[in-house]
mmCIF file of C-alpha atoms in Angstrom:
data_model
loop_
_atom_site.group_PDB
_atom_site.id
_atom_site.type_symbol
_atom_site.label_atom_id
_atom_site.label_comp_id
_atom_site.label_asym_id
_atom_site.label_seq_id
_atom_site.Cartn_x
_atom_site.Cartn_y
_atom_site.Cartn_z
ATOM 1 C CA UNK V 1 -48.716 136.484 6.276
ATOM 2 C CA UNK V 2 -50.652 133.688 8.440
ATOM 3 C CA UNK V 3 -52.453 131.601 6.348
ATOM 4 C CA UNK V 4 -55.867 130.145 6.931
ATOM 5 C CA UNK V 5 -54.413 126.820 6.394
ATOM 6 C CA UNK V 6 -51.689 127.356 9.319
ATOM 7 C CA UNK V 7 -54.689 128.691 11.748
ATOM 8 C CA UNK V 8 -56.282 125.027 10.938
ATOM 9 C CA UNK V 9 -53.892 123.120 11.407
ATOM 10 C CA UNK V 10 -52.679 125.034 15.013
ATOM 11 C CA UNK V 11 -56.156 124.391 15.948
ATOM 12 C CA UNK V 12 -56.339 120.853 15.557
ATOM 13 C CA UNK V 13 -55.447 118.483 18.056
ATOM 14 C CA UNK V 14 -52.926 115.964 18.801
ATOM 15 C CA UNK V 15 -55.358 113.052 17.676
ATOM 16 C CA UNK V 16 -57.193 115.267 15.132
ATOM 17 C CA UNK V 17 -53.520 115.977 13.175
ATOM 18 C CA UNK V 18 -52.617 112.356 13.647
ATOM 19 C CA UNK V 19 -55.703 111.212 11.993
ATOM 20 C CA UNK V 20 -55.126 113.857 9.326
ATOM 21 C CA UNK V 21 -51.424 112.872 8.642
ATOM 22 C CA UNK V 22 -52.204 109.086 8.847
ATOM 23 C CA UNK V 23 -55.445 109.627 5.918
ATOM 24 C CA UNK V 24 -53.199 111.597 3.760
ATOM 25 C CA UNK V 25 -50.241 108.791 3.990
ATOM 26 C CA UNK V 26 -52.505 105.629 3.138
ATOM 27 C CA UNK V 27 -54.132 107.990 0.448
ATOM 28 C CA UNK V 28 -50.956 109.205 -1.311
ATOM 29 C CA UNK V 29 -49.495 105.271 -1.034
ATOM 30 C CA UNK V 30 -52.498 103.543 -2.596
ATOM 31 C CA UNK V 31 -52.016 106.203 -5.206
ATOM 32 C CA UNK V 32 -48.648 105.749 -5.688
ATOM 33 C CA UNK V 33 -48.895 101.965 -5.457
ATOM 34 C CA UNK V 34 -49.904 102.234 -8.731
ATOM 35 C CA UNK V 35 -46.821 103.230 -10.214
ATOM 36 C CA UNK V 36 -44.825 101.235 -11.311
ATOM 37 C CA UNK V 37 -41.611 103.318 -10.570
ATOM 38 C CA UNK V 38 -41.768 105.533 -7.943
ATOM 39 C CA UNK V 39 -38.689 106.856 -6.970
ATOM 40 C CA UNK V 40 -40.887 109.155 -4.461
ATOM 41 C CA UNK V 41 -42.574 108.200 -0.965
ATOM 42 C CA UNK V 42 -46.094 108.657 0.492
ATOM 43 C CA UNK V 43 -44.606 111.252 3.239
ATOM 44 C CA UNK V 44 -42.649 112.881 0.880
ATOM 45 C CA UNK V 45 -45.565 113.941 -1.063
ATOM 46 C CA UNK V 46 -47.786 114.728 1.615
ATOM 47 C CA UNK V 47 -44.599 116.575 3.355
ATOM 48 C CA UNK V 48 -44.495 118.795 0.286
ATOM 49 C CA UNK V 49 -47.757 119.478 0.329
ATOM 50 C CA UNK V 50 -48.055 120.699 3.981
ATOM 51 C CA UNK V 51 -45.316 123.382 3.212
ATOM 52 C CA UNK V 52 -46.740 124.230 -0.019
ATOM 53 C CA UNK V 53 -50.034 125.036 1.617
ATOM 54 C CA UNK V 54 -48.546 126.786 4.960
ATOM 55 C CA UNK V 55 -46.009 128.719 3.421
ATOM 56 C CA UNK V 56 -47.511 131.511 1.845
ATOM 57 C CA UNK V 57 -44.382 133.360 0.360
ATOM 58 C CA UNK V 58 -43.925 129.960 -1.802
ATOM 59 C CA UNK V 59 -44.366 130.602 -5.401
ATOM 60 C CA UNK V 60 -45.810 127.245 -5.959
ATOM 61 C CA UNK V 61 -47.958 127.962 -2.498
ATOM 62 C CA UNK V 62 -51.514 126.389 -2.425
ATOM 63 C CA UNK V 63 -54.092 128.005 -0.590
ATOM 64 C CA UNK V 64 -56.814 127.175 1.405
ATOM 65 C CA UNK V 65 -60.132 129.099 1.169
ATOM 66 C CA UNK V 66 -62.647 127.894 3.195
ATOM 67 C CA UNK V 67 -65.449 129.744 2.178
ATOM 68 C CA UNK V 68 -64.707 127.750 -1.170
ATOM 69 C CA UNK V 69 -63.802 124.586 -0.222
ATOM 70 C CA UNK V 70 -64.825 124.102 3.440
ATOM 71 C CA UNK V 71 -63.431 120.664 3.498
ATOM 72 C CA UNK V 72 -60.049 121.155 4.672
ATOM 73 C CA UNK V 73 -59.503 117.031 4.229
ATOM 74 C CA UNK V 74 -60.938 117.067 0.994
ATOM 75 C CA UNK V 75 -58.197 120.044 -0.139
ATOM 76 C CA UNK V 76 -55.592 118.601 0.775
ATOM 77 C CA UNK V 77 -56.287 115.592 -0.805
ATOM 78 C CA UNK V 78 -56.998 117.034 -3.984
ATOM 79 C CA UNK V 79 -53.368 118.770 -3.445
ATOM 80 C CA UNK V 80 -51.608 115.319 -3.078
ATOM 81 C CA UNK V 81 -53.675 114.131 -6.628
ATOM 82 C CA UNK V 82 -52.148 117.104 -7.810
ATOM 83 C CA UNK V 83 -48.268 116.471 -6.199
ATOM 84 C CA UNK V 84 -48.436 112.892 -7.382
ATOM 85 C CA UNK V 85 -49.208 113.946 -10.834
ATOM 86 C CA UNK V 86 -46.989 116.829 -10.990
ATOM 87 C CA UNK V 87 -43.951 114.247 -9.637
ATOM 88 C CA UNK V 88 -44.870 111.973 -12.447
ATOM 89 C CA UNK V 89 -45.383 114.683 -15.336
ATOM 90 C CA UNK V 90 -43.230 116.919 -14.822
ATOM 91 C CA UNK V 91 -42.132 117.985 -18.205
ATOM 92 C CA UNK V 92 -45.822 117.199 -19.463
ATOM 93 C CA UNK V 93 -46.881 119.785 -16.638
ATOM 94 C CA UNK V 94 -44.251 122.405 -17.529
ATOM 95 C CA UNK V 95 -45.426 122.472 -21.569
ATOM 96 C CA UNK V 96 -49.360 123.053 -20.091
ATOM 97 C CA UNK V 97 -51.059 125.259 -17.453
ATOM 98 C CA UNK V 98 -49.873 125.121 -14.383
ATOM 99 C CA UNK V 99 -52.702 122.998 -12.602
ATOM 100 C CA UNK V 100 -51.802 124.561 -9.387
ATOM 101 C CA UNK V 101 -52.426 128.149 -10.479
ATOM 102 C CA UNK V 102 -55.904 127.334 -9.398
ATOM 103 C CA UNK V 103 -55.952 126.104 -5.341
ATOM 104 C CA UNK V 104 -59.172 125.502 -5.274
ATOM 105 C CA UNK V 105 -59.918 123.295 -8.158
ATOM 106 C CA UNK V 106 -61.809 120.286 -8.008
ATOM 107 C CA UNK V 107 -60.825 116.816 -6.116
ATOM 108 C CA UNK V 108 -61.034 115.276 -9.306
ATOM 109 C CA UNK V 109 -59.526 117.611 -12.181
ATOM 110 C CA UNK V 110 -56.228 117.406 -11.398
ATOM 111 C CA UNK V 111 -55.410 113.622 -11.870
ATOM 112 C CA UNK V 112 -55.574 113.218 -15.617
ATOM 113 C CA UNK V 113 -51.832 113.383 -15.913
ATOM 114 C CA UNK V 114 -48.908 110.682 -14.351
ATOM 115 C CA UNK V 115 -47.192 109.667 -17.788
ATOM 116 C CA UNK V 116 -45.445 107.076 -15.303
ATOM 117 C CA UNK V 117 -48.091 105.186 -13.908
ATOM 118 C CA UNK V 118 -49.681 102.396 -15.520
ATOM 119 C CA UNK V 119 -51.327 103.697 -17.880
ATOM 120 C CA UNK V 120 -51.893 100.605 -20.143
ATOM 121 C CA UNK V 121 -51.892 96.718 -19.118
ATOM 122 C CA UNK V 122 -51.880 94.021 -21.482
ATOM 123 C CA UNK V 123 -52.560 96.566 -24.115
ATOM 124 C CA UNK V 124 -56.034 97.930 -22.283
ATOM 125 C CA UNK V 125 -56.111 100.911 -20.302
ATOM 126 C CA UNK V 126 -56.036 100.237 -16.183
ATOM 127 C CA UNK V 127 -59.704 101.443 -16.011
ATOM 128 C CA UNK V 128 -60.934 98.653 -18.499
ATOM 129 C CA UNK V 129 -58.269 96.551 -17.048
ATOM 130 C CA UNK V 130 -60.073 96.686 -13.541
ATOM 131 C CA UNK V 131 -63.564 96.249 -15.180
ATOM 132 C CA UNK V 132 -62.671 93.335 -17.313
ATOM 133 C CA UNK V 133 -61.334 91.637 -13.912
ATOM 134 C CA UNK V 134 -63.649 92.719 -11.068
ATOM 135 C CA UNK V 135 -66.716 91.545 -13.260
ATOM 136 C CA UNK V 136 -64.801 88.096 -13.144
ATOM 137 C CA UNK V 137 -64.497 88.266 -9.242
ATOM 138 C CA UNK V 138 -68.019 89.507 -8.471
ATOM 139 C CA UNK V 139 -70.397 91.578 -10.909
ATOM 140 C CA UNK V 140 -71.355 94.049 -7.843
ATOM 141 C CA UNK V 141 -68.034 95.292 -7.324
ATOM 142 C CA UNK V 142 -68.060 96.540 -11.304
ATOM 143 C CA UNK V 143 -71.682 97.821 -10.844
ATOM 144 C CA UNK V 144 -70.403 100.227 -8.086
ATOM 145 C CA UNK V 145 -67.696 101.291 -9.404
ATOM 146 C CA UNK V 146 -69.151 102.059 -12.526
ATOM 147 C CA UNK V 147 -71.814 103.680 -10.945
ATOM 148 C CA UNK V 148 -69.078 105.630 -8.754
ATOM 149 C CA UNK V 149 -67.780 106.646 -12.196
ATOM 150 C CA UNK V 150 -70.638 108.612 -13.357
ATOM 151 C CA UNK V 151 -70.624 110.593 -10.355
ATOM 152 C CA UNK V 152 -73.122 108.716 -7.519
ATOM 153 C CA UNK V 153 -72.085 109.355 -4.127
ATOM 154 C CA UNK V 154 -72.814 106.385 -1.563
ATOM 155 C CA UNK V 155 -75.669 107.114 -0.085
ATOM 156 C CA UNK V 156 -77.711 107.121 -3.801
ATOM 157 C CA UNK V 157 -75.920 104.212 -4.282
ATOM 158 C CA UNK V 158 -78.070 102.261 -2.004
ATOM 159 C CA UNK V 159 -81.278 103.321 -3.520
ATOM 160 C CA UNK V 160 -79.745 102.406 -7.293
ATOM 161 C CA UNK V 161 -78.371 99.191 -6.733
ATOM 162 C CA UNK V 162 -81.194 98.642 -3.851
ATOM 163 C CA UNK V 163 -78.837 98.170 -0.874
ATOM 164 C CA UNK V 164 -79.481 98.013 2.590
ATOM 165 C CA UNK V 165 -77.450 100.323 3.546
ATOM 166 C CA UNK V 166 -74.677 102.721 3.036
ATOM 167 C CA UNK V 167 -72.117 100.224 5.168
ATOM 168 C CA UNK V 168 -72.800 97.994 2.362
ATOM 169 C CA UNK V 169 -71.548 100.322 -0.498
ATOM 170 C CA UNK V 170 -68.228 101.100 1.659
ATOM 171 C CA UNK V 171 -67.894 97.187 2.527
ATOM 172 C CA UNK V 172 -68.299 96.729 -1.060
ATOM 173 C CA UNK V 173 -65.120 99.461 -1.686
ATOM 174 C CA UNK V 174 -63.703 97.189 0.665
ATOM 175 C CA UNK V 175 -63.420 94.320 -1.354
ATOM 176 C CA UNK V 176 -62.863 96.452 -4.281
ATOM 177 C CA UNK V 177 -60.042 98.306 -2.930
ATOM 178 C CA UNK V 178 -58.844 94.146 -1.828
ATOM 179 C CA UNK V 179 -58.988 93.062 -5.815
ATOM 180 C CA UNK V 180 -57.004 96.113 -6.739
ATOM 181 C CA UNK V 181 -54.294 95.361 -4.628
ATOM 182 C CA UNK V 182 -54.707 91.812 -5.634
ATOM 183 C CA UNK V 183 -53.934 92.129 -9.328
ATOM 184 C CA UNK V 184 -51.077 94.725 -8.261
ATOM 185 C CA UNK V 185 -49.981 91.942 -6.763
ATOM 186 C CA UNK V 186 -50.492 90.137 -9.779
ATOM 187 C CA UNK V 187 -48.550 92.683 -12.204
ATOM 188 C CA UNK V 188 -45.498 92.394 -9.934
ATOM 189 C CA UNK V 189 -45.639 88.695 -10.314
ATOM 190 C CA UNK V 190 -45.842 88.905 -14.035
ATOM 191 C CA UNK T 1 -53.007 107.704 -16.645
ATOM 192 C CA UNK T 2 -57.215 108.494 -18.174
ATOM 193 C CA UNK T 3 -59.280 110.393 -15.874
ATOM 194 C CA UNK T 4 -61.456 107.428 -15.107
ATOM 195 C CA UNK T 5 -59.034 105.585 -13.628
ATOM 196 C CA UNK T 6 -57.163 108.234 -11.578
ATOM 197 C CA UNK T 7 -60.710 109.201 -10.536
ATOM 198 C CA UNK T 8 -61.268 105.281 -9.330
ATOM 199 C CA UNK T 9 -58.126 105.103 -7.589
ATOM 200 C CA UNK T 10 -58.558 108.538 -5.850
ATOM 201 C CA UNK T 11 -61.954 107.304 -4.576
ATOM 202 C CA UNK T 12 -60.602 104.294 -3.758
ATOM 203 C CA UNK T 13 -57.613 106.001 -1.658
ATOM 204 C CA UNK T 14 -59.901 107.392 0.620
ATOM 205 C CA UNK T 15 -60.266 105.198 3.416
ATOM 206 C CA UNK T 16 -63.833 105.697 5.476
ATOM 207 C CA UNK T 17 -62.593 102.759 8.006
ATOM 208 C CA UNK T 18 -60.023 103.948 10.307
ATOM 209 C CA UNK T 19 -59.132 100.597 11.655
ATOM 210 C CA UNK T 20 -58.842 99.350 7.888
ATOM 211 C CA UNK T 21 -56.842 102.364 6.668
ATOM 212 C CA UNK T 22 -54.800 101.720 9.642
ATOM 213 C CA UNK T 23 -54.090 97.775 8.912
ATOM 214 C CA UNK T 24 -53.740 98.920 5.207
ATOM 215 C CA UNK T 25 -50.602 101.430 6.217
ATOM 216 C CA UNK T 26 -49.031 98.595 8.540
ATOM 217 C CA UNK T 27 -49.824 96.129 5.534
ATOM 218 C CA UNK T 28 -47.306 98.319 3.679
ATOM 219 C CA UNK T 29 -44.733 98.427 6.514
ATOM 220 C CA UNK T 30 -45.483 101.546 8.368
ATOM 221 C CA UNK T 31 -45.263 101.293 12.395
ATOM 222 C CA UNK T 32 -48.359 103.605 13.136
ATOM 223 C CA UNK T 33 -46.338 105.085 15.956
ATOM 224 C CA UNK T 34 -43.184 106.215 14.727
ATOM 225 C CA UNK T 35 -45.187 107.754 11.961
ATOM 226 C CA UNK T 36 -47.726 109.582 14.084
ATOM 227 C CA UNK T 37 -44.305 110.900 15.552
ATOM 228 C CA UNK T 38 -42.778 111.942 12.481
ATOM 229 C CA UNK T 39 -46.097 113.745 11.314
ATOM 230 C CA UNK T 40 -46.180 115.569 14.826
ATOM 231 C CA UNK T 41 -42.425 116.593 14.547
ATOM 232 C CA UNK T 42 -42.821 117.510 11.119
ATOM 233 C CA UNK T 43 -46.067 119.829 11.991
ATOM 234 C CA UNK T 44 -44.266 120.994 14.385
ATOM 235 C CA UNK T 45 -40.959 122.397 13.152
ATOM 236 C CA UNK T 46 -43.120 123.328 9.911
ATOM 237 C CA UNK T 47 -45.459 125.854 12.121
ATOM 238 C CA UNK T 48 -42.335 127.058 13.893
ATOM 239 C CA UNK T 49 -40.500 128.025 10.630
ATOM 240 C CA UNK T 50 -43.992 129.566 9.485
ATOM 241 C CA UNK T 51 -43.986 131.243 12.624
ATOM 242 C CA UNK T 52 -40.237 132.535 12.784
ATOM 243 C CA UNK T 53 -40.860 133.964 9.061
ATOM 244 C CA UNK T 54 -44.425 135.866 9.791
ATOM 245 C CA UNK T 55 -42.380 137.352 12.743
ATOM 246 C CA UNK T 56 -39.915 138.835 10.696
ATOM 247 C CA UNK T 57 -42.193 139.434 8.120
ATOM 248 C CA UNK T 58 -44.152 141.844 10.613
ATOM 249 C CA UNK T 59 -40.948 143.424 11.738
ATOM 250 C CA UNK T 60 -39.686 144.486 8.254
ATOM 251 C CA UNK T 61 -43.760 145.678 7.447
ATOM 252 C CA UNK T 62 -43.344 147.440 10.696
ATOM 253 C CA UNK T 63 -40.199 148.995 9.993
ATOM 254 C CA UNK T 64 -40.852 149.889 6.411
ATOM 255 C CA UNK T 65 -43.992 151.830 7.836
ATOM 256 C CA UNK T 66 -42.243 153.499 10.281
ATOM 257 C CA UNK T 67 -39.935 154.559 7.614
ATOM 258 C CA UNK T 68 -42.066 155.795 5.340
ATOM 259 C CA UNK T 69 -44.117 157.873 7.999
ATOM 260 C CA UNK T 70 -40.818 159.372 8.801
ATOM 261 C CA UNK T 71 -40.050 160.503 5.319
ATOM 262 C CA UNK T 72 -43.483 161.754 4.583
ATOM 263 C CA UNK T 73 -44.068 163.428 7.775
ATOM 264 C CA UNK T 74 -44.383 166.748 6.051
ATOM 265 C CA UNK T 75 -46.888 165.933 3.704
ATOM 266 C CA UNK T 76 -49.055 163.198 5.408
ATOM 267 C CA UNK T 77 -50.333 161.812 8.841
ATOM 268 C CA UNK T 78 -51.289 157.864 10.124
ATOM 269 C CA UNK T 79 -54.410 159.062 10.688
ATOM 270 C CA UNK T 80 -55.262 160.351 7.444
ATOM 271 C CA UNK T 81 -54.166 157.304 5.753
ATOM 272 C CA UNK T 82 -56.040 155.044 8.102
ATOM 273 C CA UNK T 83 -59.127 156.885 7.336
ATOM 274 C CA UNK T 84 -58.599 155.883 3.406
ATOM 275 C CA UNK T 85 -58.328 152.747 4.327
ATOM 276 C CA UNK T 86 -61.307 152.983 6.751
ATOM 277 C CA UNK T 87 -63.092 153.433 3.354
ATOM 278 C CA UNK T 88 -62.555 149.975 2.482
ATOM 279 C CA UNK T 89 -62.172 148.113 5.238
ATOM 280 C CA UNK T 90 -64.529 148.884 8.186
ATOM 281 C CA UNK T 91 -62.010 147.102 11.067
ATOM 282 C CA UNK T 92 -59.856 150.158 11.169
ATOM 283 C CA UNK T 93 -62.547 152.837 12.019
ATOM 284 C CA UNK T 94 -63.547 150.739 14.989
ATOM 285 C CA UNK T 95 -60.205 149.768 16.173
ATOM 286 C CA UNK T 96 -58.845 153.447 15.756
ATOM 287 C CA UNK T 97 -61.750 155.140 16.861
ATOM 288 C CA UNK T 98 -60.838 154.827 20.152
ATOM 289 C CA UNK T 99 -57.133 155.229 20.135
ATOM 290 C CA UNK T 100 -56.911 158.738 19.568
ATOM 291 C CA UNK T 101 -54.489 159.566 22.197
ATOM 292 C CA UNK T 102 -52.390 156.809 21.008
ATOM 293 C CA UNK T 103 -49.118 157.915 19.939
ATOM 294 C CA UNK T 104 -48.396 156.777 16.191
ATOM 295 C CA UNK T 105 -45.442 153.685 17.092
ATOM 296 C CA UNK T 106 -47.765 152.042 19.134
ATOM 297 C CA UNK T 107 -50.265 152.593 16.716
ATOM 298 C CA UNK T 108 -48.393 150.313 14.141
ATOM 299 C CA UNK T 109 -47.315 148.147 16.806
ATOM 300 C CA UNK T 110 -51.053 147.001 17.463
ATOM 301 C CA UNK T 111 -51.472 146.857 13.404
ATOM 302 C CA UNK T 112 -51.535 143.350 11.657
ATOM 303 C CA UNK T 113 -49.466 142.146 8.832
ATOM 304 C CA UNK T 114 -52.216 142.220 6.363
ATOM 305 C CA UNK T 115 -53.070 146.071 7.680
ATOM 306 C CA UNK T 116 -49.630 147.420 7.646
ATOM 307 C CA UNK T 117 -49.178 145.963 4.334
ATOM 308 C CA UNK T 118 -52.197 148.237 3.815
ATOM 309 C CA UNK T 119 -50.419 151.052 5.385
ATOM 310 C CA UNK T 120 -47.490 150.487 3.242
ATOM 311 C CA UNK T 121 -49.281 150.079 -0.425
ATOM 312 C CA UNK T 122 -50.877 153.507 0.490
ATOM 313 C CA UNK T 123 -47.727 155.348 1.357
ATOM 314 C CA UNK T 124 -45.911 153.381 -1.428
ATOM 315 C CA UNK T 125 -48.909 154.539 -3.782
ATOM 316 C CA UNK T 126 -48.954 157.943 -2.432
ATOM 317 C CA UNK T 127 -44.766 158.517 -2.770
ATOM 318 C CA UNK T 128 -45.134 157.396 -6.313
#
């Protein structure tokens, strides 16, 4: 049966898919950057994904309803959260409910699990971890993402922190998303 | 992993700058190129095999209604299960309105997956 997903995607173009394919790469690898074993790549997981949401005769198929989740981006990205966790839980996943039973949960609900990421880093969780070290860098970069945290989207974020613009919040992830890779960095030097 | 920080990385994964996600990806070795190319292959072949399946999907729905028609002739007609489904879905009385002269084959023939899987349930439904 044709699913809504596969009529998206054939109606994309060239440069539309390649845009697509390129967002959901860099997103699943700064995910899985995080790791610190991996054992699994970026196009792997978004690979899976793809033929979990197109093939509707899958029993692990995910699928796309627009009329609940009109952002087709923004669904599959929450279905990569979901493969990276799964590939990193697996026997955690298998003892709970199945996360993808529901397609169209939200963006955020499915990443609590990955027992195999980092979960703690000189005894403090990698959340704290990043706080304790971006405040040390530049307090501004903690402020937003602690405002980020409790849920403020960018554009309030310039009224709250009373910036310019909303270029400044996303040149601020910018240098945020620079200082995480920087203490990755770090951890591998360790 | 907590919540918060799966929820910080997520956010932070999601790249608003093309050129910057783009120097990211090469920053991590991958030649933008060949991986556009893969993507595009991938799609590709993926839609294909989607496409070969739904085909023979359709032709086993087809067949199986065909079937069933055949062995129920006796006791039911298309058109009288079409207009139970009519009930429920409004498509079919428009598109069969007008197709009264249409002999029952090519009736089926014009039929979607998701209808003659309709067709199907009902004579399944009806033979139990």
């Amino acid at each position: 049966m044709s699913s809504e997903a596969l009529k998206k995607l054939e109606n994309l173009t060239r440069g539309e898919y390649e845009d697509l394919y390129r967002d959901l790469i860099s997103f699943a690898e700064f995910r899985l950057g995080f790791n610190s074993n991996r054992g699994v790549g970026a196009e792997d997981i978004v690979n899976t994904v793809f033929r979990k949401v197109i093939d509707t005769e899958r029993d692990d198929h995910r699928k796309w309803d627009p009329q609940k989740n009109p952002n087709f981006r923004n669904f599959l990205r929450g279905c990569v959260s979901s493969e990276i966790s799964n590939h990193f839980n697996l026997k955690a996943t298998e003892s709970r409910s199945d996360p993808d039973s529901n397609p169209d949960i939200n963006f955020f609900e499915n990443l609590e699990s990955g027992s195999d990421l980092i979960d703690e880093i000189h005894g403090k969780e990698l959340r704290d971890f990043l706080f304790d070290e971006l405040v040390e860098i530049d307090e501004k970069l903690a402020e937003v993402l602690y405002f980020t945290e409790e849920g403020y989207k960018p554009n309030e974020l310039v009224d709250k922190l009373g910036f310019s613009d909303v270029n400044e919040v996303y040149n601020i992830k910018k240098r945020l998303r620079r200082a995480c890779e920087g203490l990755l960095e770090k951890f591998k030097n360790e | 992993m907590d919540k918060n920080s799966s929820k910080i990385l997520s956010w932070l994964g999601d790249f608003e700058d093309k050129s910057e996600r783009d120097e990211y990806l090469k920053s991590k070795g991958y030649d933008l190129e060949e991986l556009d190319k893969r993507g595009m292959n991938f799609l590709g072949d993926l839609i294909s095999t989607q496409k070969l399946k739904q085909g023979q999907r359709h032709k086993e729905l087809f067949q199986r209604a065909k079937e069933l028609l055949e062995e129920r002739r006796d006791e039911i007609e298309l058109g009288s299960i079409l207009e139970s489904i009519n009930k429920s879905n409004s498509q079919f009385a428009y598109q069969f309105s007008k197709l009264e002269e249409i002999n029952e084959e090519d009736v089926l023939g014009m039929l979607s997956d998701e209808q003659l899987l309709l067709i199907v349930e009902e004579l399944e439904k009806e033979d139990g």
